[in-house]
Structure formats: structure tokens, C-alpha cells
Coordinates of C-alpha atoms in Angstrom, one line a residue:
M1 CA -27.4 20.7 31.9
Q2 CA -23.8 21.5 33.1
H3 CA -22.5 18.0 31.9
Y4 CA -23.9 18.7 28.6
L5 CA -22.3 22.1 28.3
R6 CA -19.0 20.5 29.3
R7 CA -19.3 17.8 26.7
R8 CA -20.3 20.6 24.1
R9 CA -17.2 22.7 25.1
T10 CA -14.9 19.6 24.7
L11 CA -16.3 18.6 21.3
D12 CA -16.0 22.3 20.1
K13 CA -12.4 22.3 21.4
R14 CA -11.9 19.1 19.6
Q15 CA -13.2 20.4 16.5
A16 CA -11.4 23.5 16.6
E17 CA -8.0 21.5 17.1
A18 CA -8.8 19.5 14.0
D19 CA -9.7 22.5 11.9
A20 CA -6.4 24.0 13.0
V21 CA -4.4 20.8 12.2
K22 CA -6.0 20.9 8.7
K23 CA -5.2 24.6 8.1
A24 CA -1.7 24.0 9.2
E25 CA -1.3 21.1 6.8
E26 CA -2.7 23.0 4.0
A27 CA -0.4 26.0 4.7
F28 CA 2.7 23.6 4.8
D29 CA 1.7 22.0 1.5
R30 CA 1.3 25.3 -0.3
R31 CA 4.8 26.4 1.0
R32 CA 6.1 22.9 0.0
R33 CA 4.7 23.2 -3.4
T34 CA 5.9 26.6 -4.1
I35 CA 9.5 26.0 -2.9
G36 CA 9.6 22.8 -5.1
L37 CA 8.2 24.6 -8.0
F38 CA 10.9 27.3 -8.3
G39 CA 13.6 25.7 -5.9
A40 CA 13.9 22.4 -8.0
P41 CA 14.8 23.7 -11.3
I42 CA 17.3 26.2 -10.0
L43 CA 19.0 23.5 -8.0
A44 CA 19.0 21.2 -11.0
L45 CA 20.6 23.9 -13.1
L46 CA 23.3 24.5 -10.4
V47 CA 23.9 20.8 -10.5
F48 CA 24.2 20.7 -14.3
M49 CA 26.6 23.8 -14.3
T50 CA 28.8 22.3 -11.6
P51 CA 31.8 20.2 -12.9
I52 CA 31.7 16.7 -11.3
A53 CA 34.5 14.4 -11.7
G54 CA 34.0 10.8 -12.7
L55 CA 30.6 11.5 -14.6
T56 CA 30.2 11.2 -18.4
V57 CA 28.2 14.2 -20.0
A58 CA 25.1 12.0 -20.1
A59 CA 25.3 10.9 -16.6
H60 CA 25.8 14.5 -15.5
K61 CA 22.8 15.6 -17.5
L62 CA 20.7 12.8 -16.1
L63 CA 21.9 13.6 -12.6
A64 CA 20.4 17.2 -13.0
I65 CA 17.1 15.7 -14.3
M66 CA 17.1 13.3 -11.4
V67 CA 17.4 16.3 -9.0
L68 CA 14.4 17.9 -10.6
V69 CA 12.4 14.8 -10.6
A70 CA 13.1 13.6 -7.1
L71 CA 12.4 16.9 -5.6
W72 CA 9.0 17.4 -7.6
W73 CA 8.2 14.0 -6.5
I74 CA 8.6 15.1 -2.8
T75 CA 7.2 18.6 -3.0
E76 CA 4.4 17.8 -5.6
P77 CA 4.0 21.1 -7.3
V78 CA 2.6 19.3 -10.3
P79 CA 1.0 16.0 -10.0
I80 CA 3.3 13.0 -9.3
P81 CA 2.5 11.2 -12.5
V82 CA 3.3 14.3 -14.6
T83 CA 6.6 14.5 -12.9
S84 CA 7.1 10.7 -13.9
L85 CA 6.6 11.8 -17.5
I86 CA 8.8 14.9 -17.3
G87 CA 11.9 12.9 -16.4
P88 CA 12.0 10.7 -19.6
T89 CA 10.9 13.6 -21.7
L90 CA 13.9 15.8 -20.6
A91 CA 16.4 12.9 -21.0
V92 CA 15.2 12.9 -24.7
I93 CA 15.5 16.6 -25.3
T94 CA 18.9 16.7 -23.5
G95 CA 20.1 13.9 -25.6
V96 CA 20.7 11.5 -22.7
V97 CA 18.9 8.5 -24.4
P98 CA 16.9 7.9 -27.5
V99 CA 13.1 8.2 -27.2
G100 CA 12.8 4.4 -27.8
T101 CA 15.0 3.9 -24.7
A102 CA 13.5 6.5 -22.5
F103 CA 9.9 5.1 -22.7
A104 CA 10.5 1.4 -23.1
A105 CA 9.9 1.1 -19.4
F106 CA 6.4 2.0 -19.9
A107 CA 5.7 -1.3 -21.7
N108 CA 7.5 -3.3 -18.9
S109 CA 5.5 -6.5 -18.1
M110 CA 5.2 -5.3 -14.5
I111 CA 2.8 -2.6 -15.8
F112 CA 0.5 -5.4 -17.0
L113 CA 0.6 -7.3 -13.8
F114 CA -0.4 -4.3 -12.0
M115 CA -3.2 -3.5 -14.7
G116 CA -4.5 -7.1 -14.5
G117 CA -4.5 -6.9 -10.6
F118 CA -6.4 -3.5 -10.8
I119 CA -9.1 -5.0 -13.1
L120 CA -9.6 -8.0 -10.8
A121 CA -9.9 -5.8 -7.9
K122 CA -12.4 -3.5 -9.6
A123 CA -14.5 -6.5 -10.5
M124 CA -14.4 -7.7 -6.9
M125 CA -15.6 -4.3 -5.7
T126 CA -18.1 -3.7 -8.6
H127 CA -19.9 -7.1 -7.7
G128 CA -19.5 -6.9 -3.8
L129 CA -17.2 -9.7 -3.5
D130 CA -14.9 -7.9 -1.0
K131 CA -17.9 -7.0 1.2
R132 CA -19.1 -10.5 1.1
F133 CA -15.9 -11.7 2.3
A134 CA -15.7 -9.0 5.0
Y135 CA -19.0 -9.7 6.5
W136 CA -18.5 -13.5 6.1
L137 CA -15.4 -13.1 8.4
L138 CA -17.0 -10.5 10.8
S139 CA -20.2 -12.9 11.3
R140 CA -18.1 -15.8 12.3
S141 CA -19.3 -17.5 15.6
W142 CA -15.9 -16.7 17.3
V143 CA -16.3 -13.1 16.8
G144 CA -19.9 -12.5 18.2
S145 CA -20.3 -9.3 20.2
N146 CA -16.8 -9.4 22.1
P147 CA -15.2 -6.0 21.3
K148 CA -11.6 -7.4 21.3
R149 CA -12.6 -10.1 18.8
I150 CA -14.5 -7.5 16.6
F151 CA -11.2 -5.3 16.8
L152 CA -9.2 -8.4 15.6
A153 CA -11.7 -9.4 12.9
V154 CA -12.1 -6.0 11.5
G155 CA -8.2 -5.7 11.2
L156 CA -8.1 -9.2 9.7
A157 CA -10.8 -8.4 7.1
A158 CA -9.0 -5.4 6.0
A159 CA -5.5 -6.9 5.8
L160 CA -6.6 -9.9 3.9
C161 CA -8.6 -7.8 1.5
S162 CA -5.9 -5.2 0.8
G163 CA -3.5 -8.1 -0.1
W164 CA -5.4 -8.3 -3.3
V165 CA -7.3 -5.1 -3.7
S166 CA -6.1 -1.5 -3.5
N167 CA -5.5 -0.3 0.1
T168 CA -7.5 2.8 -0.4
A169 CA -10.5 0.9 -1.7
T170 CA -10.3 -1.6 1.1
A171 CA -10.2 1.3 3.7
A172 CA -13.3 3.0 1.8
M173 CA -15.1 -0.4 2.2
M174 CA -14.3 -1.0 5.7
F175 CA -14.9 2.6 6.8
P176 CA -18.7 2.6 6.7
I177 CA -18.6 -1.1 8.4
C178 CA -16.7 0.4 11.5
L179 CA -18.9 3.4 11.5
G180 CA -22.0 1.2 12.0
L181 CA -20.4 -0.9 14.5
L182 CA -19.5 2.1 16.7
T183 CA -23.1 3.4 16.2
S184 CA -24.2 0.2 17.7
I185 CA -21.8 0.6 20.7
K186 CA -23.3 4.2 21.2
E187 CA -26.9 2.8 21.2
M188 CA -26.1 0.0 23.6
F189 CA -24.6 2.5 26.0
A190 CA -27.8 4.8 25.6
A191 CA -30.0 1.8 26.3
N192 CA -28.2 1.2 29.5
G193 CA -28.4 4.8 30.5
R194 CA -24.8 5.9 29.8
E195 CA -24.3 8.6 26.8
I196 CA -20.8 8.4 25.2
H197 CA -19.3 10.7 22.6
L198 CA -17.6 8.8 19.8
H199 CA -14.9 11.7 19.3
E200 CA -13.8 10.9 22.9
Y201 CA -14.2 7.3 23.1
K202 CA -11.0 5.4 23.1
Y203 CA -12.2 2.2 21.5
A204 CA -13.5 4.3 18.7
T205 CA -10.1 5.7 18.1
G206 CA -8.5 2.3 18.1
L207 CA -11.1 0.7 15.8
M208 CA -10.6 3.5 13.2
L209 CA -6.6 3.2 13.5
M210 CA -6.7 -0.6 13.3
T211 CA -8.7 -0.4 10.1
A212 CA -6.3 2.1 8.5
Y213 CA -3.1 0.2 9.6
S214 CA -4.6 -3.1 8.7
C215 CA -5.3 -1.8 5.0
S216 CA -1.6 -0.9 4.7
I217 CA -0.1 -3.9 6.4
G218 CA -2.1 -6.3 4.1
G219 CA -0.4 -4.7 1.1
V220 CA 2.8 -6.4 1.8
L221 CA 1.3 -9.9 1.5
T222 CA 1.6 -10.1 -2.5
P223 CA 3.5 -8.2 -5.2
I224 CA 0.3 -6.5 -6.3
G225 CA -0.9 -5.6 -2.9
T226 CA 0.7 -2.1 -2.9
P227 CA 2.9 -0.4 -5.6
P228 CA 6.2 -0.4 -3.7
N229 CA 6.3 -4.2 -3.9
L230 CA 6.1 -4.1 -7.7
I231 CA 8.4 -1.3 -8.1
M232 CA 11.3 -2.8 -6.4
L233 CA 10.7 -6.1 -8.2
G234 CA 10.8 -4.2 -11.4
F235 CA 14.1 -2.4 -10.4
L236 CA 15.8 -5.8 -9.5
D237 CA 14.5 -7.1 -13.0
T238 CA 15.6 -4.3 -15.1
M239 CA 18.8 -3.3 -13.2
C240 CA 20.1 -6.6 -12.0
D241 CA 18.2 -9.2 -14.2
I242 CA 17.0 -10.8 -11.0
H243 CA 13.5 -12.2 -11.2
V244 CA 11.6 -12.7 -7.8
S245 CA 8.5 -14.9 -8.3
F246 CA 5.0 -14.1 -7.0
F247 CA 5.3 -17.2 -4.8
Q248 CA 8.6 -16.1 -3.4
W249 CA 7.3 -12.8 -2.4
M250 CA 4.4 -14.2 -0.7
T251 CA 6.6 -16.5 1.6
W252 CA 8.1 -13.5 3.2
G253 CA 5.1 -11.3 2.6
L254 CA 2.9 -13.6 4.7
I255 CA 5.4 -13.7 7.6
A256 CA 5.7 -9.8 7.4
M257 CA 2.0 -9.2 7.2
V258 CA 1.3 -11.6 10.1
V259 CA 4.1 -10.0 12.4
Y260 CA 3.2 -6.5 11.5
F261 CA -0.5 -7.0 12.2
G262 CA 0.3 -8.7 15.7
I263 CA 2.3 -5.7 16.6
A264 CA -0.3 -3.4 15.5
Y265 CA -3.1 -5.4 17.3
V266 CA -1.0 -5.5 20.7
V267 CA -0.1 -1.7 20.4
L268 CA -3.6 -0.5 19.6
S269 CA -5.5 -2.9 22.0
H270 CA -3.4 -1.9 24.8
M271 CA -3.5 1.8 24.1
F272 CA -7.2 1.9 23.2
P273 CA -9.0 -1.0 25.1
A274 CA -12.8 -1.4 25.3
D275 CA -14.5 -0.6 28.5
V276 CA -17.2 -3.5 28.2
D277 CA -17.0 -7.1 27.8
R278 CA -19.8 -7.1 25.2
I279 CA -21.3 -5.0 22.5
E280 CA -25.0 -5.6 22.4
G281 CA -26.3 -5.5 18.9
A282 CA -23.0 -5.7 17.0
D283 CA -23.6 -9.3 15.8
I284 CA -27.2 -8.4 14.7
F285 CA -25.8 -5.4 12.7
I286 CA -23.2 -7.6 11.0
K287 CA -25.8 -10.4 10.3
T288 CA -28.2 -7.8 8.9
R289 CA -25.5 -6.3 6.6
R290 CA -24.6 -9.9 5.4
D291 CA -28.3 -10.8 4.9
E292 CA -28.8 -7.6 2.8
L293 CA -26.2 -9.0 0.2
G294 CA -28.5 -11.7 -0.7
G295 CA -27.5 -15.0 -2.4
W296 CA -24.4 -15.4 -4.8
T297 CA -25.0 -13.8 -8.1
R298 CA -23.6 -15.0 -11.4
A299 CA -21.3 -11.9 -11.7
Q300 CA -19.9 -12.8 -8.2
K301 CA -19.3 -16.5 -9.2
N302 CA -17.6 -15.4 -12.2
T303 CA -15.3 -12.9 -10.6
L304 CA -14.4 -15.7 -8.2
L305 CA -13.5 -18.0 -10.7
A306 CA -11.3 -15.4 -12.8
F307 CA -9.7 -14.5 -9.4
I308 CA -8.9 -18.2 -8.5
V309 CA -7.4 -18.7 -12.1
A310 CA -4.9 -15.8 -11.6
V311 CA -4.1 -16.7 -8.0
T312 CA -3.4 -20.3 -9.1
L313 CA -1.3 -19.3 -12.0
W314 CA 0.7 -17.1 -9.8
V315 CA 1.5 -19.5 -7.1
L316 CA 1.6 -22.8 -9.2
P317 CA 5.3 -22.3 -10.1
G318 CA 6.3 -22.2 -6.6
F319 CA 4.7 -25.6 -5.8
M320 CA 6.2 -27.0 -9.0
S321 CA 9.6 -25.8 -7.9
I322 CA 9.3 -27.6 -4.5
A323 CA 8.1 -30.8 -6.1
F324 CA 10.3 -31.1 -9.2
G325 CA 13.1 -28.7 -8.4
S326 CA 14.0 -25.3 -9.9
T327 CA 15.8 -26.8 -12.9
D328 CA 12.8 -29.0 -14.2
P329 CA 12.1 -28.5 -18.1
T330 CA 8.3 -28.5 -17.3
L331 CA 8.9 -25.6 -14.8
K332 CA 10.9 -23.6 -17.1
M333 CA 8.4 -24.1 -19.9
Y334 CA 5.5 -22.9 -17.6
N335 CA 7.4 -19.7 -16.5
K336 CA 8.0 -18.9 -20.1
L337 CA 4.5 -19.5 -21.2
F338 CA 2.7 -17.9 -18.0
P339 CA 4.8 -15.3 -16.2
E340 CA 3.1 -13.2 -13.7
A341 CA 1.9 -10.5 -15.8
I342 CA 0.2 -13.3 -18.3
A343 CA -1.5 -14.9 -15.3
A344 CA -2.7 -11.4 -14.3
M345 CA -4.0 -10.6 -17.6
A346 CA -5.6 -14.0 -18.1
G347 CA -7.6 -13.7 -15.0
A348 CA -8.5 -10.2 -15.9
L349 CA -9.6 -10.9 -19.5
L350 CA -11.7 -13.8 -18.3
L351 CA -13.9 -11.0 -16.8
F352 CA -14.9 -9.7 -20.2
L353 CA -15.6 -13.2 -21.6
L354 CA -17.7 -14.9 -18.8
P355 CA -21.2 -14.1 -19.5
V356 CA -23.7 -12.8 -16.9
N357 CA -26.7 -12.9 -19.4
F358 CA -25.5 -14.2 -22.6
K359 CA -28.8 -13.6 -24.5
E360 CA -28.4 -9.8 -23.8
R361 CA -24.5 -10.1 -24.3
E362 CA -23.9 -9.1 -21.0
F363 CA -20.6 -10.1 -19.2
T364 CA -19.0 -10.0 -16.0
L365 CA -17.2 -6.8 -16.3
K366 CA -17.5 -3.7 -18.9
W367 CA -14.7 -1.9 -20.2
S368 CA -16.0 1.4 -18.8
E369 CA -16.0 -0.2 -15.2
A370 CA -12.6 -1.6 -15.7
M371 CA -11.0 1.8 -16.9
Q372 CA -12.4 3.3 -13.5
G373 CA -10.6 0.7 -11.6
I374 CA -7.2 1.2 -13.3
E375 CA -5.2 3.6 -11.5
W376 CA -3.6 5.1 -14.5
G377 CA -1.6 7.6 -12.5
T378 CA 0.0 4.7 -10.5
L379 CA 0.9 2.9 -13.8
I380 CA 2.6 6.1 -15.3
L381 CA 4.4 6.8 -12.0
F382 CA 5.7 3.0 -12.1
G383 CA 6.7 3.3 -15.6
G384 CA 8.4 6.7 -15.0
G385 CA 10.3 5.2 -12.0
L386 CA 11.6 2.1 -14.0
A387 CA 12.6 4.5 -16.9
M388 CA 14.7 6.7 -14.6
G389 CA 16.2 3.8 -12.9
G390 CA 17.0 2.1 -16.3
M391 CA 18.6 5.3 -17.6
M392 CA 20.8 5.8 -14.4
Y393 CA 22.2 2.3 -14.9
K394 CA 22.7 2.5 -18.7
T395 CA 24.6 6.0 -18.3
G396 CA 26.5 4.7 -15.2
L397 CA 25.1 7.5 -12.9
S398 CA 23.8 4.5 -10.6
Q399 CA 27.3 3.1 -10.3
W400 CA 28.8 6.6 -9.4
V401 CA 26.0 7.3 -6.9
G402 CA 26.4 3.7 -5.4
D403 CA 30.1 4.0 -5.0
L404 CA 29.5 7.5 -3.3
I405 CA 27.1 6.0 -0.8
V406 CA 29.3 3.1 0.0
S407 CA 32.3 5.2 0.5
S408 CA 30.4 7.7 2.8
M409 CA 29.5 4.5 4.9
G410 CA 33.1 3.6 5.4
G411 CA 33.8 1.6 2.2
A412 CA 32.6 -1.8 3.4
P413 CA 29.2 -1.5 5.1
S414 CA 27.6 -4.5 6.5
E415 CA 24.4 -6.1 5.0
V416 CA 22.6 -5.0 8.4
A417 CA 23.7 -1.5 8.1
M418 CA 22.6 -1.2 4.3
V419 CA 19.1 -2.8 5.0
A420 CA 18.6 -0.8 8.0
I421 CA 19.7 2.7 6.6
F422 CA 17.6 2.3 3.4
S423 CA 14.5 0.8 5.3
V424 CA 14.5 4.0 7.6
M425 CA 15.0 6.2 4.6
A426 CA 12.0 4.7 2.9
L427 CA 9.9 4.8 6.0
L428 CA 10.7 8.6 6.9
L429 CA 10.2 9.7 3.2
S430 CA 7.0 7.7 2.8
E431 CA 5.5 9.6 5.8
L432 CA 6.1 12.7 4.1
T433 CA 5.2 11.9 0.5
S434 CA 3.9 9.2 -1.6
H435 CA 5.2 5.9 -0.8
T436 CA 5.3 5.2 -4.4
A437 CA 7.4 8.0 -5.2
A438 CA 9.6 7.5 -2.3
T439 CA 10.3 3.9 -3.4
N440 CA 11.1 5.2 -7.0
M441 CA 13.7 7.6 -5.6
I442 CA 15.4 5.4 -3.0
G443 CA 15.2 2.0 -4.9
P444 CA 17.6 2.6 -7.7
L445 CA 20.2 4.1 -5.2
A446 CA 19.8 1.2 -2.7
I447 CA 20.4 -1.5 -5.5
T448 CA 23.5 0.1 -6.8
A449 CA 24.9 0.8 -3.4
A450 CA 24.2 -2.8 -2.6
I451 CA 26.0 -3.9 -5.6
S452 CA 28.9 -1.6 -5.2
A453 CA 29.3 -3.0 -1.5
G454 CA 29.3 -6.7 -2.9
I455 CA 26.0 -7.2 -1.2
S456 CA 23.0 -9.0 -2.8
P457 CA 20.5 -6.3 -3.7
V458 CA 17.3 -8.5 -3.0
P459 CA 17.2 -8.1 0.9
V460 CA 17.7 -4.3 0.7
S461 CA 14.9 -4.0 -2.0
V462 CA 12.6 -6.1 0.1
G463 CA 13.5 -4.1 3.2
I464 CA 12.6 -0.7 1.3
A465 CA 9.2 -2.1 0.0
L466 CA 8.1 -3.3 3.3
S467 CA 9.2 -0.2 5.0
A468 CA 7.4 2.1 2.6
S469 CA 4.1 0.4 3.7
L470 CA 4.6 1.4 7.4
G471 CA 3.6 5.1 7.0
F472 CA 1.3 5.2 10.1
M473 CA 2.2 8.6 11.8
L474 CA 0.4 11.3 9.7
P475 CA -3.0 11.6 7.9
V476 CA -1.1 12.4 4.8
S477 CA 1.2 9.4 5.0
T478 CA -1.3 7.0 3.2
P479 CA -4.9 7.3 1.8
P480 CA -6.2 4.7 4.5
N481 CA -4.8 7.1 7.3
A482 CA -6.7 10.2 5.7
I483 CA -9.9 8.2 5.3
V484 CA -10.4 7.2 8.8
Y485 CA -9.0 10.5 10.1
A486 CA -11.8 12.3 8.4
S487 CA -14.1 10.4 11.0
G488 CA -13.1 12.9 13.6
Y489 CA -12.6 10.2 16.0
I490 CA -8.7 10.1 15.9
P491 CA -6.6 13.0 17.5
I492 CA -3.6 13.8 15.6
T493 CA -1.4 13.4 18.6
K494 CA -2.8 9.8 19.0
M495 CA -1.9 8.8 15.4
I496 CA 1.5 10.2 15.7
R497 CA 2.3 8.5 18.7
T498 CA 0.9 4.9 17.8
G499 CA 2.5 5.3 14.4
V500 CA 5.9 5.9 15.8
Y501 CA 5.7 2.9 18.1
I502 CA 4.6 0.7 15.2
D503 CA 6.7 1.9 12.5
F504 CA 10.0 1.6 14.4
I505 CA 9.1 -1.7 16.3
G506 CA 8.1 -3.1 12.8
I507 CA 11.5 -2.2 11.2
A508 CA 13.5 -3.3 14.0
C509 CA 11.6 -6.4 14.9
V510 CA 10.3 -7.6 11.4
T511 CA 11.8 -5.7 8.2
I512 CA 15.6 -6.0 8.9
P513 CA 15.7 -9.6 10.4
L514 CA 13.2 -10.8 7.7
A515 CA 15.0 -9.2 4.9
I516 CA 18.6 -10.3 6.1
Y517 CA 17.8 -13.9 7.1
F518 CA 14.6 -15.2 5.6
V519 CA 14.9 -13.5 2.1
N520 CA 18.4 -14.4 1.8
W521 CA 17.6 -18.0 2.6
I522 CA 14.7 -18.0 0.1
V523 CA 16.5 -16.4 -2.8
G524 CA 20.0 -17.8 -1.9

């Protein structure tokens, strides 16, 4: 009885701590939004009224607008996509650029690359292709009932899925799978006469964190894996006329994902080890869930076909370049006819043409289903970021800011310093606000600073994109963090501690060396 009461008091204390943390976060968010709502416009007006040497009238107006937009992206007094529309709108009203120029970025080809990826991902989720893959991986014979291998397999399934499907959707898919596995662990212990509380069980904490972190880590694999990747590619394309192909990104994205994943696995398995060598019933649980999926349906086969078509079109130019050389006429014609956005749309549009039941005119995906999968807010934020970056370039504001940053760094910063500074900035900002908004703010500044310093902007851009995905310290940093934190199995102090380790080990040992050496080698 006393043992039960002690356990009850411990759980009540843990719940009280979680409630206190939640209330503190809500209070902080309210203060942040209030300060931003009134403080940002005031600061923007002060910037506009302050004479600044070296800026044209248009650039000065745009600087004031950028101050407002950046602060509202950080403090979020209004939804982030709304702020992304406010910037171009104010630019037109104040006479910075014509309306056609301000909103041209919303038709950028990268928007349609993202849209095609969203539609393909929605089809995979609608027809259970993502779950089929996850359960297939977890049911492999090498996994079995070994807790360390289950830990590894869960992370691999989350990482590989999130390279192609939304990180948030992957976390939502993996979350109930992990809960079922942990329930099996609890039942196994109960059958052996040992009672455990998952809120206090180290392995439960580690498994949940591994799920969340792997979802974010997997996003670095492909350009469509997470918004920061495409945002930086869009900035390079619009501001520098530098095109980085899908295949090129995957060459360093794969390395980054594997090494980030290895770091996370080592840190988490060391801090949250299992105290048993075998989890009885885990393999049965996975097999049962896999069998419930039944055989392959026509919709699943069609979705897989559309996905394979898109991926083939994405990576084929890379293999053609290796085989025939980058100057081959056939390759140039292919890139003209099938750029990445067209490849994505080709795969997505097939979903509306491949029949499931032609007699009833039923096809693989309905438009109503596709609309639910398209993250319209992300597309608007992406377009708004590209619009602001393009206007900064056209008005000369980016050059002014770039020169200012370079001069503050001594006038001739090294490539290592540039990549390190902007990577850390992207990481810290993405811990506190949307990593998409953080990338939109830092991206144009980093690119122009790199150009001003006479450095290639590509390594800096890749460093920012990779670092923005390493938001592991707080529940608010990424949606996967928030999803697993809601389980109640993760003390906030544990998330902060492990997040700090993985974040900074990842930047120091992966992001900076990879961006400076490997990326330069690939694009050089």
C-alpha cells in the first residue's frame, strides 16, 4: 500500500510539473505575442524615420517592412502565413515594387515541387502505404523482441518516412505504434510480477524522443523532406541563379541523415537504456498490426507507382550526369523538359488518373483528399519568404546588409566562420519559432553576406537548412517534439538536456564539415 501511495505521489508530482511547464509556456507565448503585436510596428516606424546612409528610398522602406515581418514571424501575434502576405502587400502599398514583382514569387516552380510532394505524401497516408512500410521494417527478423533493435528500427522507420512525408504526419503515424510497444513492455513486466509506470521508465522516454528526433532528422534527406531545404534552394535560385538538383541534395542529405541519426541513437540509447534483454510480446504486437493491413490494395499499388515515377524523374538526371557528363545535350534537354517541379507534379497528377474502380470512375486520390494534404500555410510562407528575399536583392537592401555583416566580422571572414555563425543562428532561432520562418529570415542575409565576402553561398545555405532541422530542445521547437511530449513520458529537463547534446554535436561534427568540404566538392 505504501509503495502504491509513493508511486501515486510521484505521478501526481510529475503531472503537476508538466501542468506548470504548460502554463508557463502559455504565459510566455501570450507575452511574446503582445510585445510583438505592438512593438514590431513601432520599431518598424522608428527604422523608417531614422536616416540611414547608403540606402535608397525603396531599400529604406523595405528595411522597415522587413523589421516588421521578421519580428512578427518570431513573435507570431498573427498566423505566420498571414505575416508572409503582409510583407509583399506593404511593399506594393509603399511603392517599393509593383504588384507583379511583389507576388511573382508565389508562382515560383519550387511552390509546385512542394505541392506535388504534399499530394504524393497525402496519398501514401490515405492508403496506408506509410504504415505498411513502417510495420514491414519493424517486423524484420533482425529486430525481433530486442529492445535495442526495436529502438533502432523505430528510429529508422520514422527517419526514412519523413524524408518523403511530412515530419508531423510521420510523427503522428509512429506515435501510436510506440505507445503499443510500450504497453507490451508494461504487460510483460506485469506478467513477471514487476509493476512499472511508463511515466518514470527511462526506455519509454528514450523511445519517444527517438521517434520525434528521427522524424526531424529524416527531413534532411531530400529537398521536399522539410521546408527549410526548399526555401534555401529557392533563395539560391532566385537570388544567385544557382540551381542545386534533387540528386545533388540527396548526396549530402543522405550523409547528414545517417550521421545525425547515429549521433541521436548513441546519445539516447546511452541516456535511456532498456533494463531487459527481451521485450516479450513486442514481435507479436508488430506482426498483428502488420497482418491487420491485409494484402496490397489497388490504391496502394497505384500510389507506389506514382511515387516511383516521381523519384525516378528526380534522381535520373544525377545518374545521367555521372554517365554522360554535365554538358551532355540529352541531359540538358531532359532538365528542360523534366525539372524537379514537373517531376513532382507528374507523380502527383498520376494519382488522379490511375483508376481504382474504373467502372465507378473511382481513382487513386480525390481532390478533396489532396486538398487536406496540401499545407497551404507552408506554401504561402514559402512564397512570402522568396518574395521578401527577391525584393531585398532588387532594391539593393541585401547588398547593404551583407556588407554590414561582413564588416562586423572583420571584413574578410573565413568560410568556416560564415557557415558556423549562420548555422548556429538558424538552430537557435528554430528552437524558439517556426524553422520555416527562421530560414526565411536568415537565408537572404546569409547568402548576401557570403557573396559580399567572396564566398560561395551554397555551403552557407546548406548549413542553414540542415541546422534548422535540429530543433530538439523544447516541445515547441518542432511538431514531432510536441506530439511525443504530449504522451507525458518525457520530462522537459530530459528533452532539453538531450536536445542540447545532439544539436551542438550535430552542428560541430556534421553540419559544418559537411557543408564546407563535401558540398563544395559536389557543387564545385
